[in-house]
Amino acid sequence: MTTYRIAPSILSADFARLGEEVRNVVAAGADLLHFDVMDNHYVPNLTFGPMICAALRPHCSIPIDVHLMVEPVDEMINQFAKAGADIITFHPEASRHVHRSLSLIKDAGKQAGLVLNPATPIHVLEDVLDKLDMVLLMSVNPGFGGQSFIPHTLEKIRRTRALLDKYQVQSGRRIALEVDGGVKTSNIGEVAAAGADTFVAGSAIFNADDYARVIQEMRAELAKAA
Ligand code: DX5
Ligand code: ZN
């Protein structure tokens, strides 16, 4: 049976109370903390860097899932590895040498993943599967929270799931499949049914009054999809 993980994105948290927001969402039952790093270069927005990650680390008893939307990526990989990230993912378009960047993450003892934009084909995964612990499919164009889920992603999730399942049969190793953008209680079931196992949710959780209730509702939808 699939283990489903919910990864609240603190992009939609109250930045003036970030430590408290992290503690609250962990207490509400989050499985991973999704940390969206934007540089106003790879994406047209600017968020937070490794110093904020290091500051939040003691407030966070769950793994930190760092989503790098920065270009270039290698120096940030090194800094986030030191700052306490557990999973580090980046966009292949943002690295001149994708295999080398993935190796940097693995050599630092962290879990590694590639992030595919809505228009990025899944064949970029094929030659680096042995380096991957996670694939992150964007279901919106990166840069902002609160956008609508792009329906074509469902079909892409199914194709990616098939690729990862085939790899699992050959290697015995399971690669997680995460989906990011516009995920809510109303669509998380179909995202899971398409083959995702890890769900980023920013605005759906942080714009609600009761984080625990949203996470419980999401888990109830996931239980139906299983
Ligand atoms: C977008 C980010 C997402 C974003 C998701 O570039 O990668 O993680 O925070 O936000 P929602 O869940 O509001 O679409
Ligand atoms: Zn993200």
CSV table of C-alpha atoms and ligand atoms in Angstrom, one decimal:
chain,number,residue,atom,x,y,z
A,1,MET,CA,0.0,0.0,0.0
A,2,THR,CA,1.2,3.5,-0.9
A,3,THR,CA,2.4,5.8,1.9
A,4,TYR,CA,1.0,9.2,1.2
A,5,ARG,CA,2.8,12.3,2.5
A,6,ILE,CA,1.5,15.9,2.8
A,7,ALA,CA,4.0,18.7,2.4
A,8,PRO,CA,2.7,22.1,3.4
A,9,SER,CA,4.5,24.9,1.5
A,10,ILE,CA,5.5,27.8,3.8
A,11,LEU,CA,5.3,30.1,0.8
A,12,SER,CA,1.8,30.8,1.9
A,13,ALA,CA,2.6,31.1,5.6
A,14,ASP,CA,2.8,34.4,7.6
A,15,PHE,CA,6.4,35.4,7.1
A,16,ALA,CA,6.2,37.6,10.2
A,17,ARG,CA,5.6,34.6,12.3
A,18,LEU,CA,7.5,31.9,10.4
A,19,GLY,CA,8.8,29.8,13.4
A,20,GLU,CA,5.4,29.6,14.9
A,21,GLU,CA,3.8,28.8,11.5
A,22,VAL,CA,6.2,25.9,11.1
A,23,ARG,CA,5.6,24.6,14.6
A,24,ASN,CA,1.8,24.9,14.0
A,25,VAL,CA,1.8,23.0,10.7
A,26,VAL,CA,4.0,20.3,12.1
A,27,ALA,CA,1.6,19.9,15.1
A,28,ALA,CA,-1.3,19.8,12.6
A,29,GLY,CA,0.1,16.6,11.1
A,30,ALA,CA,2.4,17.6,8.2
A,31,ASP,CA,4.8,14.9,6.9
A,32,LEU,CA,7.3,17.1,5.2
A,33,LEU,CA,7.9,20.9,5.3
A,34,HIS,CA,8.1,22.2,1.7
A,35,PHE,CA,10.5,25.2,1.4
A,36,ASP,CA,10.2,27.2,-1.9
A,37,VAL,CA,13.4,28.9,-2.8
A,38,MET,CA,13.1,31.6,-5.5
A,39,ASP,CA,15.8,33.9,-6.8
A,40,ASN,CA,14.1,36.4,-9.2
A,41,HIS,CA,16.2,34.9,-12.0
A,42,TYR,CA,15.0,31.4,-12.6
A,43,VAL,CA,11.5,32.5,-11.5
A,44,PRO,CA,10.1,36.1,-11.2
A,45,ASN,CA,9.9,36.1,-7.4
A,46,LEU,CA,12.1,36.2,-4.4
A,47,THR,CA,11.7,34.2,-1.2
A,48,PHE,CA,14.2,32.9,1.3
A,49,GLY,CA,17.6,31.3,1.4
A,50,PRO,CA,19.7,28.9,3.5
A,51,MET,CA,19.9,31.2,6.5
A,52,ILE,CA,16.2,31.0,7.0
A,53,CYS,CA,16.2,27.3,6.5
A,54,ALA,CA,18.9,27.0,9.3
A,55,ALA,CA,16.9,29.3,11.6
A,56,LEU,CA,13.7,27.2,11.1
A,57,ARG,CA,15.5,23.8,11.4
A,58,PRO,CA,15.2,23.7,15.3
A,59,HIS,CA,11.5,24.5,15.0
A,60,CYS,CA,10.8,21.6,12.6
A,61,SER,CA,10.7,18.0,13.7
A,62,ILE,CA,9.8,16.6,10.2
A,63,PRO,CA,12.0,16.5,7.1
A,64,ILE,CA,12.6,19.7,5.2
A,65,ASP,CA,11.9,19.4,1.5
A,66,VAL,CA,13.8,22.2,-0.3
A,67,HIS,CA,12.5,23.1,-3.8
A,68,LEU,CA,15.2,25.2,-5.5
A,69,MET,CA,13.9,27.6,-8.1
A,70,VAL,CA,17.3,29.2,-8.5
A,71,GLU,CA,19.9,29.4,-11.3
A,72,PRO,CA,22.6,28.3,-11.0
A,73,VAL,CA,21.9,25.6,-8.4
A,74,ASP,CA,25.2,24.1,-7.2
A,75,GLU,CA,26.2,26.6,-4.6
A,76,MET,CA,22.7,26.6,-3.1
A,77,ILE,CA,22.8,22.8,-2.9
A,78,ASN,CA,25.9,23.0,-0.8
A,79,GLN,CA,24.5,25.7,1.4
A,80,PHE,CA,21.1,24.1,1.9
A,81,ALA,CA,22.8,20.8,2.7
A,82,LYS,CA,24.6,22.6,5.5
A,83,ALA,CA,21.4,24.4,6.6
A,84,GLY,CA,19.6,21.2,7.4
A,85,ALA,CA,17.7,20.3,4.3
A,86,ASP,CA,16.7,16.6,4.1
A,87,ILE,CA,15.4,16.5,0.5
A,88,ILE,CA,16.8,18.9,-2.2
A,89,THR,CA,15.1,19.2,-5.6
A,90,PHE,CA,16.0,21.5,-8.5
A,91,HIS,CA,14.9,22.2,-12.1
A,92,PRO,CA,17.0,20.5,-14.8
A,93,GLU,CA,16.9,23.7,-16.9
A,94,ALA,CA,18.6,25.6,-14.1
A,95,SER,CA,21.7,23.4,-14.0
A,96,ARG,CA,24.4,23.2,-16.7
A,97,HIS,CA,25.3,19.7,-15.5
A,98,VAL,CA,22.3,17.9,-14.0
A,99,HIS,CA,24.1,14.7,-13.2
A,100,ARG,CA,26.8,16.6,-11.3
A,101,SER,CA,24.3,18.6,-9.4
A,102,LEU,CA,22.4,15.4,-8.4
A,103,SER,CA,25.8,13.9,-7.3
A,104,LEU,CA,26.4,17.0,-5.1
A,105,ILE,CA,23.1,16.4,-3.3
A,106,LYS,CA,23.8,12.6,-2.8
A,107,ASP,CA,27.4,13.2,-1.7
A,108,ALA,CA,26.1,15.5,1.0
A,109,GLY,CA,24.0,12.6,2.2
A,110,LYS,CA,20.7,14.2,1.2
A,111,GLN,CA,17.8,12.9,-0.8
A,112,ALA,CA,17.8,14.2,-4.4
A,113,GLY,CA,15.1,15.1,-6.9
A,114,LEU,CA,14.4,16.7,-10.2
A,115,VAL,CA,11.5,19.1,-10.7
A,116,LEU,CA,9.7,19.2,-14.0
A,117,ASN,CA,7.8,22.3,-15.2
A,118,PRO,CA,4.5,21.8,-17.0
A,119,ALA,CA,6.2,22.0,-20.4
A,120,THR,CA,9.3,19.9,-19.4
A,121,PRO,CA,9.1,16.4,-20.9
A,122,ILE,CA,9.7,13.4,-18.6
A,123,HIS,CA,12.5,11.9,-20.7
A,124,VAL,CA,15.0,14.1,-18.8
A,125,LEU,CA,14.6,11.6,-15.9
A,126,GLU,CA,15.5,8.5,-17.8
A,127,ASP,CA,19.3,8.7,-17.6
A,128,VAL,CA,19.5,9.8,-14.0
A,129,LEU,CA,17.0,7.5,-12.3
A,130,ASP,CA,19.7,5.9,-10.2
A,131,LYS,CA,20.5,9.3,-8.7
A,132,LEU,CA,16.8,10.2,-7.8
A,133,ASP,CA,14.9,9.7,-4.6
A,134,MET,CA,12.1,11.9,-5.7
A,135,VAL,CA,10.5,13.4,-8.9
A,136,LEU,CA,8.5,16.6,-8.4
A,137,LEU,CA,6.0,17.4,-11.1
A,138,MET,CA,4.9,21.0,-11.2
A,139,SER,CA,1.1,21.3,-11.7
A,140,VAL,CA,1.5,25.1,-12.1
A,141,ASN,CA,4.3,27.3,-13.6
A,142,PRO,CA,6.7,27.9,-10.8
A,143,GLY,CA,7.0,31.3,-9.0
A,144,PHE,CA,3.8,31.9,-7.1
A,145,GLY,CA,1.4,30.2,-4.7
A,146,GLY,CA,-2.3,30.2,-5.1
A,147,GLN,CA,-2.5,29.3,-8.9
A,148,SER,CA,-4.9,26.8,-10.4
A,149,PHE,CA,-3.9,23.1,-11.0
A,150,ILE,CA,-3.2,22.5,-14.7
A,151,PRO,CA,-5.4,19.5,-15.6
A,152,HIS,CA,-2.8,18.0,-18.2
A,153,THR,CA,-0.7,17.2,-15.1
A,154,LEU,CA,-2.9,14.2,-14.3
A,155,GLU,CA,-1.9,12.4,-17.5
A,156,LYS,CA,1.8,13.3,-16.9
A,157,ILE,CA,1.6,11.9,-13.4
A,158,ARG,CA,0.3,8.6,-14.9
A,159,ARG,CA,3.2,8.5,-17.4
A,160,THR,CA,5.8,9.3,-14.7
A,161,ARG,CA,4.3,6.7,-12.4
A,162,ALA,CA,4.7,4.1,-15.1
A,163,LEU,CA,8.3,5.0,-15.7
A,164,LEU,CA,9.1,4.9,-11.9
A,165,ASP,CA,7.2,1.6,-11.5
A,166,LYS,CA,9.2,0.1,-14.3
A,167,TYR,CA,12.4,1.3,-12.7
A,168,GLN,CA,11.3,-0.1,-9.3
A,169,VAL,CA,10.8,-3.6,-10.9
A,170,GLN,CA,14.3,-3.4,-12.3
A,171,SER,CA,16.1,-1.9,-9.4
A,172,GLY,CA,14.0,-2.7,-6.3
A,173,ARG,CA,14.2,1.0,-5.4
A,174,ARG,CA,11.1,3.2,-5.1
A,175,ILE,CA,11.3,6.8,-6.2
A,176,ALA,CA,8.8,9.2,-4.6
A,177,LEU,CA,6.4,11.2,-6.9
A,178,GLU,CA,5.5,14.6,-5.6
A,179,VAL,CA,3.1,17.1,-7.2
A,180,ASP,CA,3.2,20.8,-6.5
A,181,GLY,CA,0.7,23.6,-7.4
A,182,GLY,CA,-3.0,24.0,-6.9
A,183,VAL,CA,-3.4,20.9,-4.8
A,184,LYS,CA,-6.5,21.1,-2.5
A,185,THR,CA,-8.9,18.8,-0.7
A,186,SER,CA,-11.1,18.8,-3.8
A,187,ASN,CA,-8.5,17.4,-6.2
A,188,ILE,CA,-6.0,15.6,-4.0
A,189,GLY,CA,-7.9,12.3,-4.5
A,190,GLU,CA,-7.5,12.4,-8.3
A,191,VAL,CA,-3.9,13.4,-8.0
A,192,ALA,CA,-3.3,10.4,-5.9
A,193,ALA,CA,-5.3,8.1,-8.1
A,194,ALA,CA,-3.1,9.2,-11.0
A,195,GLY,CA,0.0,7.9,-9.1
A,196,ALA,CA,1.4,10.7,-6.9
A,197,ASP,CA,2.4,9.8,-3.3
A,198,THR,CA,3.6,13.2,-2.0
A,199,PHE,CA,1.5,16.4,-2.1
A,200,VAL,CA,2.6,20.0,-1.8
A,201,ALA,CA,-0.1,22.3,-0.6
A,202,GLY,CA,0.5,26.0,0.2
A,203,SER,CA,-2.5,28.2,0.0
A,204,ALA,CA,-4.9,25.3,0.7
A,205,ILE,CA,-3.4,24.8,4.2
A,206,PHE,CA,-2.0,28.2,5.2
A,207,ASN,CA,-5.0,30.2,4.0
A,208,ALA,CA,-7.3,28.1,6.2
A,209,ASP,CA,-8.0,28.8,9.9
A,210,ASP,CA,-7.5,25.3,11.0
A,211,TYR,CA,-4.4,23.6,9.5
A,212,ALA,CA,-5.1,20.3,11.2
A,213,ARG,CA,-8.6,20.1,9.8
A,214,VAL,CA,-7.4,20.6,6.2
A,215,ILE,CA,-4.7,18.0,6.6
A,216,GLN,CA,-7.3,15.5,8.0
A,217,GLU,CA,-9.6,16.2,5.2
A,218,MET,CA,-6.8,15.6,2.7
A,219,ARG,CA,-6.0,12.3,4.4
A,220,ALA,CA,-9.6,11.3,4.2
A,221,GLU,CA,-9.6,11.9,0.5
A,222,LEU,CA,-6.3,10.0,0.1
A,223,ALA,CA,-7.8,7.1,2.0
A,224,LYS,CA,-10.6,6.9,-0.5
A,225,ALA,CA,-8.1,7.1,-3.4
A,226,ALA,CA,-6.0,4.2,-2.0
B,1,DX5,C1,5.2,27.4,-6.7
B,1,DX5,C2,5.7,26.6,-5.5
B,1,DX5,C3,4.6,25.9,-4.8
B,1,DX5,C4,3.6,26.7,-4.2
B,1,DX5,C5,2.3,25.9,-4.1
B,1,DX5,O1,6.3,27.8,-7.5
B,1,DX5,O2,6.6,25.7,-5.9
B,1,DX5,O3,5.2,25.1,-3.8
B,1,DX5,O4,3.9,27.2,-3.0
B,1,DX5,O5,1.3,26.8,-3.7
B,1,DX5,P1,-0.2,26.4,-3.8
B,1,DX5,O6,-0.4,25.1,-3.1
B,1,DX5,O7,-0.9,27.6,-3.2
B,1,DX5,O8,-0.5,26.2,-5.3
B,2,ZN,ZN,7.4,24.1,-4.5
